[in-house]
């Protein structure tokens, strides 16, 4: 019974964290209360287990949580944001505590993988539903106005819950090349992993997915085949640049426009401002300013005003937003996570866990994959799965070494 409740909680935590894919037909207050209650339960059951053996991703996550709590003090001291407002603002990030509960409970990795794929498929169906019924908004938030509008040659819908879709796409391409079972299913999901980012016309989204797909395709083949595939990929890009299609033209025009602006590009200006002029003193430059309670506290209202008056949005500056809110310690935590994703080995069937972290790294400068609630819960699940597989490998290696030692002892005794 306990395991069944645990499975239900792990399953429901995803959709609650996504606020039911930002469903517009549900009451916002009820969604926020439900999310807050769920996060309180998550913290309560996880806190007793925050000090496991320091292996893998344990220390980076501990460091990240410490940086967040320090930033609460900074927000109070230097931005006059109340403790309650800071706790409400920081609440979504407390989901990182759940890593330690999952680690303690040894939640089955294969079951967590199935849960993620279920939500990935749901994401695809809901995106298709929203696209068909646009411009009416049922899920998500328009970039401008109250309806989804045509932008870059298509009805542009940045659909909520991108983390689960990205991870499902990487699971799909990993399964497609590593097993024979249900290959048609994984092929469809792999194709969706390219088509939907293109339809959302978000450049870093498209580039991140395509680069990792390309890496997966060439990682285990001969040099001549790598050259052939890479050459074909470049030829395809050149070909698409000359295709008369509104989506392609929209992508090219927006890229050229941004390139012409150079250092005057609004994201560059916003990044420079948040790095150099936003923090009131050296202490907040090092330890962070805290998470602003948007639209409520004076701190949150000030950050809102930057978007209105200067078009400086934290959501536009990627991991710089993490630094602004939580300081150098949080950046160090992410640096360690990314480094470990390159040096901690994984079996072939779990390479998708690396791919998700690499996607975060590739998009971290201009996208909110490192801190937005559309990605946080999936990041926690990825880090747990990575940790669990890594520890299982270590246990198997130790058992193998013990077996070899025992065999050697038996041989010596027999001699």
mmCIF file of C-alpha atoms in Angstrom:
data_model
loop_
_atom_site.group_PDB
_atom_site.id
_atom_site.type_symbol
_atom_site.label_atom_id
_atom_site.label_comp_id
_atom_site.label_asym_id
_atom_site.label_seq_id
_atom_site.Cartn_x
_atom_site.Cartn_y
_atom_site.Cartn_z
ATOM 1 C CA UNK A 1 0.000 0.000 0.000
ATOM 2 C CA UNK A 2 2.805 2.418 0.871
ATOM 3 C CA UNK A 3 4.543 1.821 -2.457
ATOM 4 C CA UNK A 4 1.268 2.394 -4.326
ATOM 5 C CA UNK A 5 0.768 5.742 -2.579
ATOM 6 C CA UNK A 6 4.356 6.632 -3.365
ATOM 7 C CA UNK A 7 3.864 5.824 -7.058
ATOM 8 C CA UNK A 8 0.676 7.904 -7.158
ATOM 9 C CA UNK A 9 2.471 10.837 -5.520
ATOM 10 C CA UNK A 10 5.433 10.650 -7.911
ATOM 11 C CA UNK A 11 3.040 10.479 -10.857
ATOM 12 C CA UNK A 12 0.796 13.351 -9.764
ATOM 13 C CA UNK A 13 3.727 15.539 -8.742
ATOM 14 C CA UNK A 14 4.585 16.069 -12.408
ATOM 15 C CA UNK A 15 1.236 17.450 -13.521
ATOM 16 C CA UNK A 16 0.794 19.453 -10.325
ATOM 17 C CA UNK A 17 4.245 20.998 -10.808
ATOM 18 C CA UNK A 18 3.223 21.935 -14.365
ATOM 19 C CA UNK A 19 -0.005 23.428 -12.966
ATOM 20 C CA UNK A 20 -1.863 20.969 -15.211
ATOM 21 C CA UNK A 21 0.059 22.315 -18.213
ATOM 22 C CA UNK A 22 -1.008 25.832 -17.218
ATOM 23 C CA UNK A 23 -4.641 24.991 -17.947
ATOM 24 C CA UNK A 24 -6.534 28.279 -18.369
ATOM 25 C CA UNK A 25 -9.919 26.720 -17.579
ATOM 26 C CA UNK A 26 -8.842 25.824 -14.018
ATOM 27 C CA UNK A 27 -8.853 28.286 -11.127
ATOM 28 C CA UNK A 28 -5.379 29.791 -10.598
ATOM 29 C CA UNK A 29 -5.797 30.103 -6.843
ATOM 30 C CA UNK A 30 -6.753 26.447 -6.456
ATOM 31 C CA UNK A 31 -3.791 25.391 -8.622
ATOM 32 C CA UNK A 32 -1.377 27.509 -6.569
ATOM 33 C CA UNK A 33 -2.724 26.207 -3.251
ATOM 34 C CA UNK A 34 -2.502 22.621 -4.511
ATOM 35 C CA UNK A 35 1.070 23.190 -5.704
ATOM 36 C CA UNK A 36 2.076 24.824 -2.421
ATOM 37 C CA UNK A 37 0.532 22.012 -0.360
ATOM 38 C CA UNK A 38 2.255 19.390 -2.494
ATOM 39 C CA UNK A 39 5.612 21.123 -2.105
ATOM 40 C CA UNK A 40 5.185 21.287 1.682
ATOM 41 C CA UNK A 41 4.544 17.525 1.756
ATOM 42 C CA UNK A 42 7.559 17.001 -0.524
ATOM 43 C CA UNK A 43 9.853 18.969 1.781
ATOM 44 C CA UNK A 44 8.556 17.281 4.945
ATOM 45 C CA UNK A 45 9.125 13.748 3.645
ATOM 46 C CA UNK A 46 12.479 14.630 2.071
ATOM 47 C CA UNK A 47 14.290 16.699 4.719
ATOM 48 C CA UNK A 48 15.149 13.703 6.951
ATOM 49 C CA UNK A 49 17.152 12.212 4.069
ATOM 50 C CA UNK A 50 19.179 15.213 2.850
ATOM 51 C CA UNK A 51 22.496 13.855 4.152
ATOM 52 C CA UNK A 52 23.139 10.613 2.244
ATOM 53 C CA UNK A 53 26.684 9.487 1.345
ATOM 54 C CA UNK A 54 28.359 12.174 -0.741
ATOM 55 C CA UNK A 55 28.425 10.563 -4.164
ATOM 56 C CA UNK A 56 27.368 11.637 -7.633
ATOM 57 C CA UNK A 57 24.952 14.571 -7.598
ATOM 58 C CA UNK A 58 24.392 14.730 -3.835
ATOM 59 C CA UNK A 59 26.746 17.614 -3.046
ATOM 60 C CA UNK A 60 25.716 19.831 -6.013
ATOM 61 C CA UNK A 61 22.061 19.564 -5.003
ATOM 62 C CA UNK A 62 22.854 20.252 -1.347
ATOM 63 C CA UNK A 63 24.853 23.291 -2.459
ATOM 64 C CA UNK A 64 21.988 24.480 -4.655
ATOM 65 C CA UNK A 65 19.496 24.263 -1.785
ATOM 66 C CA UNK A 66 21.875 26.073 0.588
ATOM 67 C CA UNK A 67 22.271 28.887 -1.949
ATOM 68 C CA UNK A 68 18.495 29.260 -2.134
ATOM 69 C CA UNK A 69 18.052 29.609 1.612
ATOM 70 C CA UNK A 70 20.920 32.090 1.852
ATOM 71 C CA UNK A 71 19.249 34.137 -0.874
ATOM 72 C CA UNK A 72 16.129 34.462 1.298
ATOM 73 C CA UNK A 73 18.241 36.369 3.816
ATOM 74 C CA UNK A 74 19.646 38.552 1.028
ATOM 75 C CA UNK A 75 16.164 39.432 -0.230
ATOM 76 C CA UNK A 76 15.140 40.447 3.275
ATOM 77 C CA UNK A 77 18.248 42.487 4.065
ATOM 78 C CA UNK A 78 18.745 44.328 0.788
ATOM 79 C CA UNK A 79 15.388 44.270 -1.015
ATOM 80 C CA UNK A 80 13.026 44.477 1.968
ATOM 81 C CA UNK A 81 11.134 41.382 0.849
ATOM 82 C CA UNK A 82 9.389 39.676 3.753
ATOM 83 C CA UNK A 83 10.211 36.141 4.814
ATOM 84 C CA UNK A 84 6.735 34.953 3.801
ATOM 85 C CA UNK A 85 7.017 36.526 0.347
ATOM 86 C CA UNK A 86 10.460 34.981 -0.133
ATOM 87 C CA UNK A 87 9.226 31.539 0.927
ATOM 88 C CA UNK A 88 6.320 31.762 -1.531
ATOM 89 C CA UNK A 89 8.653 32.914 -4.312
ATOM 90 C CA UNK A 90 11.196 30.186 -3.638
ATOM 91 C CA UNK A 91 8.612 27.419 -3.146
ATOM 92 C CA UNK A 92 8.831 25.941 -6.704
ATOM 93 C CA UNK A 93 12.592 25.423 -6.290
ATOM 94 C CA UNK A 94 12.105 23.371 -3.134
ATOM 95 C CA UNK A 95 11.207 20.463 -5.426
ATOM 96 C CA UNK A 96 14.964 19.735 -5.449
ATOM 97 C CA UNK A 97 14.493 18.250 -1.955
ATOM 98 C CA UNK A 98 12.554 15.398 -3.557
ATOM 99 C CA UNK A 99 15.772 14.018 -5.052
ATOM 100 C CA UNK A 100 16.787 12.893 -1.567
ATOM 101 C CA UNK A 101 13.471 11.186 -0.857
ATOM 102 C CA UNK A 102 13.617 9.275 -4.136
ATOM 103 C CA UNK A 103 17.178 8.263 -3.337
ATOM 104 C CA UNK A 104 16.179 7.044 0.109
ATOM 105 C CA UNK A 105 13.139 5.117 -1.126
ATOM 106 C CA UNK A 106 15.036 3.635 -4.101
ATOM 107 C CA UNK A 107 12.128 4.400 -6.403
ATOM 108 C CA UNK A 108 12.237 2.064 -9.447
ATOM 109 C CA UNK A 109 13.988 3.764 -12.356
ATOM 110 C CA UNK A 110 12.087 1.784 -14.989
ATOM 111 C CA UNK A 111 8.769 2.879 -13.485
ATOM 112 C CA UNK A 112 9.858 6.513 -13.415
ATOM 113 C CA UNK A 113 10.830 6.195 -17.068
ATOM 114 C CA UNK A 114 7.315 4.950 -17.913
ATOM 115 C CA UNK A 115 5.742 7.855 -16.006
ATOM 116 C CA UNK A 116 7.832 10.339 -17.976
ATOM 117 C CA UNK A 117 6.892 8.779 -21.330
ATOM 118 C CA UNK A 118 3.184 8.861 -20.412
ATOM 119 C CA UNK A 119 3.428 12.592 -19.771
ATOM 120 C CA UNK A 120 5.537 13.069 -22.893
ATOM 121 C CA UNK A 121 2.796 11.495 -25.016
ATOM 122 C CA UNK A 122 0.186 13.608 -23.206
ATOM 123 C CA UNK A 123 2.244 16.721 -23.997
ATOM 124 C CA UNK A 124 2.187 15.860 -27.720
ATOM 125 C CA UNK A 125 -1.585 15.309 -27.761
ATOM 126 C CA UNK A 126 -2.319 18.478 -25.785
ATOM 127 C CA UNK A 127 -0.015 20.536 -28.006
ATOM 128 C CA UNK A 128 -1.827 19.197 -31.096
ATOM 129 C CA UNK A 129 -5.183 20.031 -29.457
ATOM 130 C CA UNK A 130 -4.047 23.571 -28.635
ATOM 131 C CA UNK A 131 -2.621 24.112 -32.119
ATOM 132 C CA UNK A 132 -5.821 22.919 -33.795
ATOM 133 C CA UNK A 133 -7.968 25.129 -31.540
ATOM 134 C CA UNK A 134 -5.758 28.218 -31.647
ATOM 135 C CA UNK A 135 -5.866 31.165 -31.263
ATOM 136 C CA UNK A 136 -8.033 30.313 -28.238
ATOM 137 C CA UNK A 137 -5.846 29.625 -25.203
ATOM 138 C CA UNK A 138 -6.666 26.425 -23.316
ATOM 139 C CA UNK A 139 -3.149 25.607 -22.106
ATOM 140 C CA UNK A 140 -0.167 27.884 -21.606
ATOM 141 C CA UNK A 141 0.338 31.609 -21.902
ATOM 142 C CA UNK A 142 0.573 33.708 -25.086
ATOM 143 C CA UNK A 143 3.796 35.601 -25.738
ATOM 144 C CA UNK A 144 1.675 38.705 -26.419
ATOM 145 C CA UNK A 145 -1.929 39.602 -25.699
ATOM 146 C CA UNK A 146 -4.711 37.224 -24.721
ATOM 147 C CA UNK A 147 -4.586 34.874 -27.720
ATOM 148 C CA UNK A 148 -1.954 32.864 -29.534
ATOM 149 C CA UNK A 149 -0.805 34.865 -32.563
ATOM 150 C CA UNK A 150 0.938 34.090 -35.824
ATOM 151 C CA UNK A 151 4.666 34.738 -35.398
ATOM 152 C CA UNK A 152 7.651 33.623 -37.489
ATOM 153 C CA UNK A 153 5.293 32.128 -40.055
ATOM 154 C CA UNK A 154 3.142 29.964 -37.761
ATOM 155 C CA UNK A 155 0.733 30.080 -34.844
ATOM 156 C CA UNK A 156 3.459 30.184 -32.223
ATOM 157 C CA UNK A 157 2.625 28.249 -29.065
ATOM 158 C CA UNK A 158 5.370 27.780 -26.463
ATOM 159 C CA UNK A 159 3.599 24.870 -24.818
ATOM 160 C CA UNK A 160 4.084 24.414 -21.042
ATOM 161 C CA UNK A 161 5.888 21.390 -19.627
ATOM 162 C CA UNK A 162 8.752 21.397 -22.112
ATOM 163 C CA UNK A 163 10.991 19.391 -19.787
ATOM 164 C CA UNK A 164 8.937 16.213 -20.041
ATOM 165 C CA UNK A 165 8.713 16.522 -23.830
ATOM 166 C CA UNK A 166 12.486 17.003 -24.205
ATOM 167 C CA UNK A 167 13.275 14.028 -21.986
ATOM 168 C CA UNK A 168 10.697 11.836 -23.753
ATOM 169 C CA UNK A 169 12.294 12.722 -27.103
ATOM 170 C CA UNK A 170 15.715 11.649 -25.832
ATOM 171 C CA UNK A 171 14.295 8.459 -24.330
ATOM 172 C CA UNK A 172 12.704 7.738 -27.713
ATOM 173 C CA UNK A 173 15.858 8.111 -29.803
ATOM 174 C CA UNK A 174 17.822 6.119 -27.224
ATOM 175 C CA UNK A 175 15.275 3.271 -27.301
ATOM 176 C CA UNK A 176 14.989 3.423 -31.085
ATOM 177 C CA UNK A 177 18.669 2.525 -31.487
ATOM 178 C CA UNK A 178 19.146 0.218 -28.502
ATOM 179 C CA UNK A 179 16.182 -2.186 -28.611
ATOM 180 C CA UNK A 180 13.944 -3.957 -31.108
ATOM 181 C CA UNK A 181 10.685 -3.783 -29.163
ATOM 182 C CA UNK A 182 8.072 -1.112 -30.088
ATOM 183 C CA UNK A 183 10.398 0.575 -32.556
ATOM 184 C CA UNK A 184 7.487 2.174 -34.463
ATOM 185 C CA UNK A 185 6.348 3.862 -31.237
ATOM 186 C CA UNK A 186 9.811 5.205 -30.458
ATOM 187 C CA UNK A 187 10.211 6.333 -34.070
ATOM 188 C CA UNK A 188 7.018 8.397 -33.888
ATOM 189 C CA UNK A 189 8.152 10.023 -30.648
ATOM 190 C CA UNK A 190 11.596 10.700 -32.129
ATOM 191 C CA UNK A 191 9.995 12.434 -35.133
ATOM 192 C CA UNK A 192 7.734 14.446 -32.818
ATOM 193 C CA UNK A 193 10.894 15.502 -30.983
ATOM 194 C CA UNK A 194 11.920 17.400 -34.128
ATOM 195 C CA UNK A 195 8.562 18.492 -35.535
ATOM 196 C CA UNK A 196 7.141 20.132 -32.396
ATOM 197 C CA UNK A 197 10.207 22.301 -31.626
ATOM 198 C CA UNK A 198 10.165 23.468 -35.262
ATOM 199 C CA UNK A 199 6.451 24.329 -34.934
ATOM 200 C CA UNK A 200 7.195 26.284 -31.759
ATOM 201 C CA UNK A 201 9.893 28.175 -33.710
ATOM 202 C CA UNK A 202 12.241 28.540 -30.749
ATOM 203 C CA UNK A 203 15.799 28.502 -32.041
ATOM 204 C CA UNK A 204 17.628 27.184 -28.978
ATOM 205 C CA UNK A 205 14.955 24.497 -28.565
ATOM 206 C CA UNK A 206 15.433 23.355 -32.162
ATOM 207 C CA UNK A 207 19.241 23.574 -32.053
ATOM 208 C CA UNK A 208 19.497 21.715 -28.745
ATOM 209 C CA UNK A 209 17.349 18.797 -29.898
ATOM 210 C CA UNK A 210 18.988 18.529 -33.337
ATOM 211 C CA UNK A 211 22.562 18.678 -32.014
ATOM 212 C CA UNK A 212 21.923 15.911 -29.498
ATOM 213 C CA UNK A 213 20.082 13.809 -32.088
ATOM 214 C CA UNK A 214 23.089 14.282 -34.376
ATOM 215 C CA UNK A 215 25.505 13.310 -31.608
ATOM 216 C CA UNK A 216 23.490 10.180 -30.848
ATOM 217 C CA UNK A 217 23.477 9.221 -34.526
ATOM 218 C CA UNK A 218 27.264 9.460 -34.937
ATOM 219 C CA UNK A 219 28.584 8.479 -31.496
ATOM 220 C CA UNK A 220 29.055 4.766 -32.177
ATOM 221 C CA UNK A 221 29.802 4.566 -35.889
ATOM 222 C CA UNK A 222 32.947 4.665 -38.008
ATOM 223 C CA UNK A 223 34.708 7.922 -38.896
ATOM 224 C CA UNK A 224 33.663 7.712 -42.550
ATOM 225 C CA UNK A 225 29.988 7.360 -41.581
ATOM 226 C CA UNK A 226 30.335 10.225 -39.093
ATOM 227 C CA UNK A 227 31.668 12.455 -41.852
ATOM 228 C CA UNK A 228 28.839 11.364 -44.172
ATOM 229 C CA UNK A 229 26.090 12.051 -41.614
ATOM 230 C CA UNK A 230 27.619 15.346 -40.493
ATOM 231 C CA UNK A 231 28.000 16.440 -44.120
ATOM 232 C CA UNK A 232 24.392 15.510 -44.837
ATOM 233 C CA UNK A 233 23.305 17.511 -41.785
ATOM 234 C CA UNK A 234 25.155 20.601 -43.023
ATOM 235 C CA UNK A 235 23.756 20.135 -46.534
ATOM 236 C CA UNK A 236 20.243 19.951 -45.099
ATOM 237 C CA UNK A 237 20.762 23.223 -43.214
ATOM 238 C CA UNK A 238 22.030 24.930 -46.380
ATOM 239 C CA UNK A 239 19.086 23.536 -48.337
ATOM 240 C CA UNK A 240 16.550 24.739 -45.768
ATOM 241 C CA UNK A 241 18.004 28.238 -45.889
ATOM 242 C CA UNK A 242 16.868 28.418 -49.504
ATOM 243 C CA UNK A 243 13.427 26.872 -49.002
ATOM 244 C CA UNK A 244 10.485 29.218 -49.508
ATOM 245 C CA UNK A 245 8.518 28.388 -46.370
ATOM 246 C CA UNK A 246 7.126 30.857 -43.795
ATOM 247 C CA UNK A 247 8.545 28.987 -40.779
ATOM 248 C CA UNK A 248 12.042 28.772 -42.282
ATOM 249 C CA UNK A 249 11.864 32.399 -43.371
ATOM 250 C CA UNK A 250 10.687 33.422 -39.900
ATOM 251 C CA UNK A 251 13.609 31.652 -38.249
ATOM 252 C CA UNK A 252 16.144 33.121 -40.688
ATOM 253 C CA UNK A 253 14.727 36.652 -40.461
ATOM 254 C CA UNK A 254 14.690 36.684 -36.671
ATOM 255 C CA UNK A 255 18.242 35.300 -36.545
ATOM 256 C CA UNK A 256 19.524 37.892 -39.018
ATOM 257 C CA UNK A 257 17.751 40.666 -37.142
ATOM 258 C CA UNK A 258 19.320 39.620 -33.837
ATOM 259 C CA UNK A 259 22.746 39.240 -35.460
ATOM 260 C CA UNK A 260 22.562 42.768 -36.907
ATOM 261 C CA UNK A 261 21.861 44.177 -33.451
ATOM 262 C CA UNK A 262 25.042 42.565 -32.089
ATOM 263 C CA UNK A 263 25.766 43.897 -28.594
ATOM 264 C CA UNK A 264 22.551 45.965 -28.798
ATOM 265 C CA UNK A 265 20.453 42.775 -28.893
ATOM 266 C CA UNK A 266 17.987 43.049 -26.023
ATOM 267 C CA UNK A 267 19.034 39.748 -24.413
ATOM 268 C CA UNK A 268 22.669 40.870 -24.424
ATOM 269 C CA UNK A 269 21.727 44.203 -22.868
ATOM 270 C CA UNK A 270 19.555 42.453 -20.273
ATOM 271 C CA UNK A 271 22.363 40.023 -19.431
ATOM 272 C CA UNK A 272 24.856 42.851 -18.982
ATOM 273 C CA UNK A 273 22.439 44.761 -16.763
ATOM 274 C CA UNK A 274 21.621 41.811 -14.501
ATOM 275 C CA UNK A 275 25.290 40.870 -14.209
ATOM 276 C CA UNK A 276 26.712 44.304 -13.478
ATOM 277 C CA UNK A 277 24.038 46.802 -12.388
ATOM 278 C CA UNK A 278 21.152 44.913 -10.818
ATOM 279 C CA UNK A 279 22.670 43.755 -7.501
ATOM 280 C CA UNK A 280 22.866 46.569 -4.921
ATOM 281 C CA UNK A 281 26.230 45.510 -3.448
ATOM 282 C CA UNK A 282 29.067 42.990 -3.473
ATOM 283 C CA UNK A 283 27.348 40.697 -0.970
ATOM 284 C CA UNK A 284 24.326 40.170 -3.220
ATOM 285 C CA UNK A 285 26.612 39.793 -6.227
ATOM 286 C CA UNK A 286 28.176 36.822 -4.449
ATOM 287 C CA UNK A 287 25.242 35.319 -2.541
ATOM 288 C CA UNK A 288 22.321 36.298 -4.755
ATOM 289 C CA UNK A 289 19.406 38.679 -4.408
ATOM 290 C CA UNK A 290 16.725 36.095 -3.734
ATOM 291 C CA UNK A 291 13.721 35.020 -5.776
ATOM 292 C CA UNK A 292 11.398 37.993 -6.394
ATOM 293 C CA UNK A 293 7.736 37.515 -5.589
ATOM 294 C CA UNK A 294 6.488 38.876 -8.897
ATOM 295 C CA UNK A 295 3.580 41.281 -8.772
ATOM 296 C CA UNK A 296 3.380 41.355 -4.966
ATOM 297 C CA UNK A 297 6.525 42.384 -3.060
ATOM 298 C CA UNK A 298 8.398 45.611 -3.770
ATOM 299 C CA UNK A 299 11.280 43.480 -5.038
ATOM 300 C CA UNK A 300 8.983 41.596 -7.392
ATOM 301 C CA UNK A 301 7.324 44.800 -8.597
ATOM 302 C CA UNK A 302 10.730 46.320 -9.328
ATOM 303 C CA UNK A 303 11.775 43.314 -11.433
ATOM 304 C CA UNK A 304 8.399 43.497 -13.209
ATOM 305 C CA UNK A 305 9.000 47.183 -13.960
ATOM 306 C CA UNK A 306 12.305 46.351 -15.672
ATOM 307 C CA UNK A 307 10.369 44.252 -18.165
ATOM 308 C CA UNK A 308 7.843 47.014 -18.809
ATOM 309 C CA UNK A 309 10.247 49.943 -19.025
ATOM 310 C CA UNK A 310 13.376 48.368 -20.536
ATOM 311 C CA UNK A 311 12.276 44.904 -21.714
ATOM 312 C CA UNK A 312 14.764 43.281 -19.346
ATOM 313 C CA UNK A 313 13.289 39.911 -18.340
ATOM 314 C CA UNK A 314 14.953 37.326 -16.127
ATOM 315 C CA UNK A 315 13.415 34.639 -18.335
ATOM 316 C CA UNK A 316 15.489 35.929 -21.271
ATOM 317 C CA UNK A 317 18.900 35.535 -19.660
ATOM 318 C CA UNK A 318 18.987 31.829 -18.821
ATOM 319 C CA UNK A 319 21.415 30.791 -16.139
ATOM 320 C CA UNK A 320 22.245 34.434 -15.428
ATOM 321 C CA UNK A 321 18.832 34.508 -13.730
ATOM 322 C CA UNK A 322 19.997 31.668 -11.474
ATOM 323 C CA UNK A 323 23.082 33.718 -10.585
ATOM 324 C CA UNK A 324 21.007 36.863 -9.958
ATOM 325 C CA UNK A 325 18.634 35.022 -7.629
ATOM 326 C CA UNK A 326 20.899 32.511 -5.895
ATOM 327 C CA UNK A 327 24.456 33.699 -6.424
ATOM 328 C CA UNK A 328 27.798 32.072 -7.079
ATOM 329 C CA UNK A 329 27.062 28.921 -5.055
ATOM 330 C CA UNK A 330 24.145 28.033 -7.340
ATOM 331 C CA UNK A 331 26.300 28.541 -10.432
ATOM 332 C CA UNK A 332 28.950 26.284 -8.897
ATOM 333 C CA UNK A 333 26.260 23.663 -8.223
ATOM 334 C CA UNK A 334 25.142 23.674 -11.866
ATOM 335 C CA UNK A 335 28.753 23.651 -13.030
ATOM 336 C CA UNK A 336 29.361 20.479 -10.990
ATOM 337 C CA UNK A 337 26.175 18.877 -12.341
ATOM 338 C CA UNK A 338 27.203 19.540 -15.931
ATOM 339 C CA UNK A 339 30.780 18.330 -15.338
ATOM 340 C CA UNK A 340 29.549 15.134 -13.698
ATOM 341 C CA UNK A 341 27.230 14.490 -16.647
ATOM 342 C CA UNK A 342 30.355 14.162 -18.805
ATOM 343 C CA UNK A 343 32.500 12.081 -16.443
ATOM 344 C CA UNK A 344 30.051 9.705 -14.709
ATOM 345 C CA UNK A 345 29.479 6.763 -17.082
ATOM 346 C CA UNK A 346 26.067 5.307 -17.882
ATOM 347 C CA UNK A 347 24.947 2.100 -19.580
ATOM 348 C CA UNK A 348 23.869 2.452 -23.208
ATOM 349 C CA UNK A 349 20.154 2.271 -22.410
ATOM 350 C CA UNK A 350 20.336 5.279 -20.079
ATOM 351 C CA UNK A 351 22.267 7.735 -22.254
ATOM 352 C CA UNK A 352 19.142 9.885 -22.485
ATOM 353 C CA UNK A 353 19.834 11.102 -18.940
ATOM 354 C CA UNK A 354 23.070 12.666 -20.135
ATOM 355 C CA UNK A 355 21.297 14.095 -23.148
ATOM 356 C CA UNK A 356 18.762 15.933 -20.998
ATOM 357 C CA UNK A 357 21.501 17.543 -18.889
ATOM 358 C CA UNK A 358 23.441 18.457 -22.027
ATOM 359 C CA UNK A 359 20.294 20.028 -23.482
ATOM 360 C CA UNK A 360 20.054 22.144 -20.330
ATOM 361 C CA UNK A 361 23.676 23.169 -20.784
ATOM 362 C CA UNK A 362 23.205 24.036 -24.478
ATOM 363 C CA UNK A 363 20.147 26.190 -23.776
ATOM 364 C CA UNK A 364 21.199 27.612 -20.410
ATOM 365 C CA UNK A 365 22.388 30.990 -21.729
ATOM 366 C CA UNK A 366 19.136 32.099 -23.354
ATOM 367 C CA UNK A 367 16.405 29.777 -22.072
ATOM 368 C CA UNK A 368 14.959 29.045 -18.635
ATOM 369 C CA UNK A 369 15.594 25.288 -18.578
ATOM 370 C CA UNK A 370 17.715 25.576 -15.416
ATOM 371 C CA UNK A 371 15.073 27.101 -13.150
ATOM 372 C CA UNK A 372 11.566 27.257 -14.655
ATOM 373 C CA UNK A 373 8.768 25.132 -13.175
ATOM 374 C CA UNK A 374 8.168 23.624 -16.631
ATOM 375 C CA UNK A 375 11.536 21.871 -16.228
ATOM 376 C CA UNK A 376 12.332 21.611 -12.498
ATOM 377 C CA UNK A 377 10.497 18.392 -11.619
ATOM 378 C CA UNK A 378 11.902 16.611 -14.673
ATOM 379 C CA UNK A 379 15.415 17.798 -13.782
ATOM 380 C CA UNK A 380 14.948 16.300 -10.315
ATOM 381 C CA UNK A 381 13.782 12.985 -11.799
ATOM 382 C CA UNK A 382 16.697 12.920 -14.256
ATOM 383 C CA UNK A 383 19.254 13.560 -11.513
ATOM 384 C CA UNK A 384 17.723 10.866 -9.326
ATOM 385 C CA UNK A 385 17.636 8.306 -12.157
ATOM 386 C CA UNK A 386 21.235 9.128 -13.058
ATOM 387 C CA UNK A 387 22.259 8.775 -9.400
ATOM 388 C CA UNK A 388 20.365 5.503 -8.947
ATOM 389 C CA UNK A 389 21.878 3.913 -12.077
ATOM 390 C CA UNK A 390 25.341 5.132 -11.084
ATOM 391 C CA UNK A 391 25.049 3.677 -7.551
ATOM 392 C CA UNK A 392 23.739 0.385 -8.931
ATOM 393 C CA UNK A 393 26.760 0.188 -11.213
ATOM 394 C CA UNK A 394 29.049 0.817 -8.240
ATOM 395 C CA UNK A 395 27.328 -1.910 -6.205
ATOM 396 C CA UNK A 396 27.607 -4.378 -9.078
ATOM 397 C CA UNK A 397 31.308 -3.579 -9.505
ATOM 398 C CA UNK A 398 31.935 -4.083 -5.781
ATOM 399 C CA UNK A 399 30.086 -7.397 -5.829
ATOM 400 C CA UNK A 400 32.106 -8.468 -8.855
ATOM 401 C CA UNK A 401 35.359 -7.542 -7.110
ATOM 402 C CA UNK A 402 34.299 -9.453 -3.982
ATOM 403 C CA UNK A 403 33.397 -12.485 -6.084
ATOM 404 C CA UNK A 404 36.784 -12.378 -7.799
ATOM 405 C CA UNK A 405 38.563 -12.102 -4.440
ATOM 406 C CA UNK A 406 36.554 -15.019 -3.068
ATOM 407 C CA UNK A 407 37.400 -17.084 -6.135
ATOM 408 C CA UNK A 408 41.095 -16.257 -5.726
ATOM 409 C CA UNK A 409 40.954 -17.339 -2.064
ATOM 410 C CA UNK A 410 39.324 -20.631 -3.005
ATOM 411 C CA UNK A 411 42.002 -21.283 -5.617
ATOM 412 C CA UNK A 412 44.763 -20.592 -3.061
ATOM 413 C CA UNK A 413 43.154 -22.910 -0.510
ATOM 414 C CA UNK A 414 42.770 -25.705 -3.056
ATOM 415 C CA UNK A 415 46.415 -25.390 -4.027
#
